[in-house]
Amino acid sequence: MWVITLYSKENELCMYEFTSEKEARETLAKLNGSKILSEVIYYNDPVFAGN
């Protein structure tokens, strides 16, 4: 999961969730204000089980 945290000029905090990095980066380029892009990894997710 990808999360954008946006601090707007009106001092508002907004968070947006995305399932793909591509979608998150496209949205990140369109947003104005201070922004942080984060990848959230759940270690109990079967994708990371390594089996």
PDB file of C-alpha atoms in Angstrom:
ATOM      1  CA  MET A   1       0.000   0.000   0.000  1.00  0.00           C
ATOM      2  CA  TRP A   2       1.189   3.517  -0.782  1.00  0.00           C
ATOM      3  CA  VAL A   3       0.196   6.581   1.226  1.00  0.00           C
ATOM      4  CA  ILE A   4       0.546  10.272   0.411  1.00  0.00           C
ATOM      5  CA  THR A   5       0.475  12.651   3.353  1.00  0.00           C
ATOM      6  CA  LEU A   6      -0.273  16.222   2.261  1.00  0.00           C
ATOM      7  CA  TYR A   7       0.120  19.393   4.314  1.00  0.00           C
ATOM      8  CA  SER A   8      -1.738  22.110   2.432  1.00  0.00           C
ATOM      9  CA  LYS A   9      -1.199  25.867   2.612  1.00  0.00           C
ATOM     10  CA  GLU A  10      -4.334  26.118   4.748  1.00  0.00           C
ATOM     11  CA  ASN A  11      -2.531  23.954   7.365  1.00  0.00           C
ATOM     12  CA  GLU A  12      -4.792  21.024   6.644  1.00  0.00           C
ATOM     13  CA  LEU A  13      -3.585  17.441   6.805  1.00  0.00           C
ATOM     14  CA  CYS A  14      -4.870  14.983   4.188  1.00  0.00           C
ATOM     15  CA  MET A  15      -3.923  11.363   3.568  1.00  0.00           C
ATOM     16  CA  TYR A  16      -4.519   9.361   0.392  1.00  0.00           C
ATOM     17  CA  GLU A  17      -4.150   5.568   0.019  1.00  0.00           C
ATOM     18  CA  PHE A  18      -3.180   3.752  -3.187  1.00  0.00           C
ATOM     19  CA  THR A  19      -2.635   0.128  -4.097  1.00  0.00           C
ATOM     20  CA  SER A  20      -0.058   0.831  -6.819  1.00  0.00           C
ATOM     21  CA  GLU A  21       3.101   2.911  -6.781  1.00  0.00           C
ATOM     22  CA  LYS A  22       2.366   4.231 -10.274  1.00  0.00           C
ATOM     23  CA  GLU A  23      -1.017   5.641  -9.272  1.00  0.00           C
ATOM     24  CA  ALA A  24       0.462   7.197  -6.120  1.00  0.00           C
ATOM     25  CA  ARG A  25       3.303   8.886  -8.017  1.00  0.00           C
ATOM     26  CA  GLU A  26       0.930  10.255 -10.669  1.00  0.00           C
ATOM     27  CA  THR A  27      -1.233  11.815  -7.965  1.00  0.00           C
ATOM     28  CA  LEU A  28       1.811  13.067  -6.058  1.00  0.00           C
ATOM     29  CA  ALA A  29       2.894  15.099  -9.095  1.00  0.00           C
ATOM     30  CA  LYS A  30      -0.518  16.820  -9.235  1.00  0.00           C
ATOM     31  CA  LEU A  31      -0.770  17.840  -5.576  1.00  0.00           C
ATOM     32  CA  ASN A  32       0.322  21.224  -4.212  1.00  0.00           C
ATOM     33  CA  GLY A  33       1.821  21.701  -0.766  1.00  0.00           C
ATOM     34  CA  SER A  34       4.300  19.757   1.332  1.00  0.00           C
ATOM     35  CA  LYS A  35       3.896  16.058   0.658  1.00  0.00           C
ATOM     36  CA  ILE A  36       5.376  12.746   1.721  1.00  0.00           C
ATOM     37  CA  LEU A  37       5.076   9.469  -0.190  1.00  0.00           C
ATOM     38  CA  SER A  38       5.331   6.334   1.958  1.00  0.00           C
ATOM     39  CA  GLU A  39       5.154   2.621   1.264  1.00  0.00           C
ATOM     40  CA  VAL A  40       3.372   0.644   3.974  1.00  0.00           C
ATOM     41  CA  ILE A  41       4.491  -2.974   4.292  1.00  0.00           C
ATOM     42  CA  TYR A  42       2.640  -5.483   6.416  1.00  0.00           C
ATOM     43  CA  TYR A  43       5.057  -8.251   7.400  1.00  0.00           C
ATOM     44  CA  ASN A  44       2.236 -10.709   8.022  1.00  0.00           C
ATOM     45  CA  ASP A  45       1.146 -10.357   4.364  1.00  0.00           C
ATOM     46  CA  PRO A  46       1.462 -13.724   2.518  1.00  0.00           C
ATOM     47  CA  VAL A  47       3.394 -11.987  -0.270  1.00  0.00           C
ATOM     48  CA  PHE A  48       6.331 -11.566   2.135  1.00  0.00           C
ATOM     49  CA  ALA A  49       6.128 -15.049   3.685  1.00  0.00           C
ATOM     50  CA  GLY A  50       9.009 -16.346   1.572  1.00  0.00           C
ATOM     51  CA  ASN A  51       7.497 -19.813   1.075  1.00  0.00           C
TER      52      ASN A  51
END
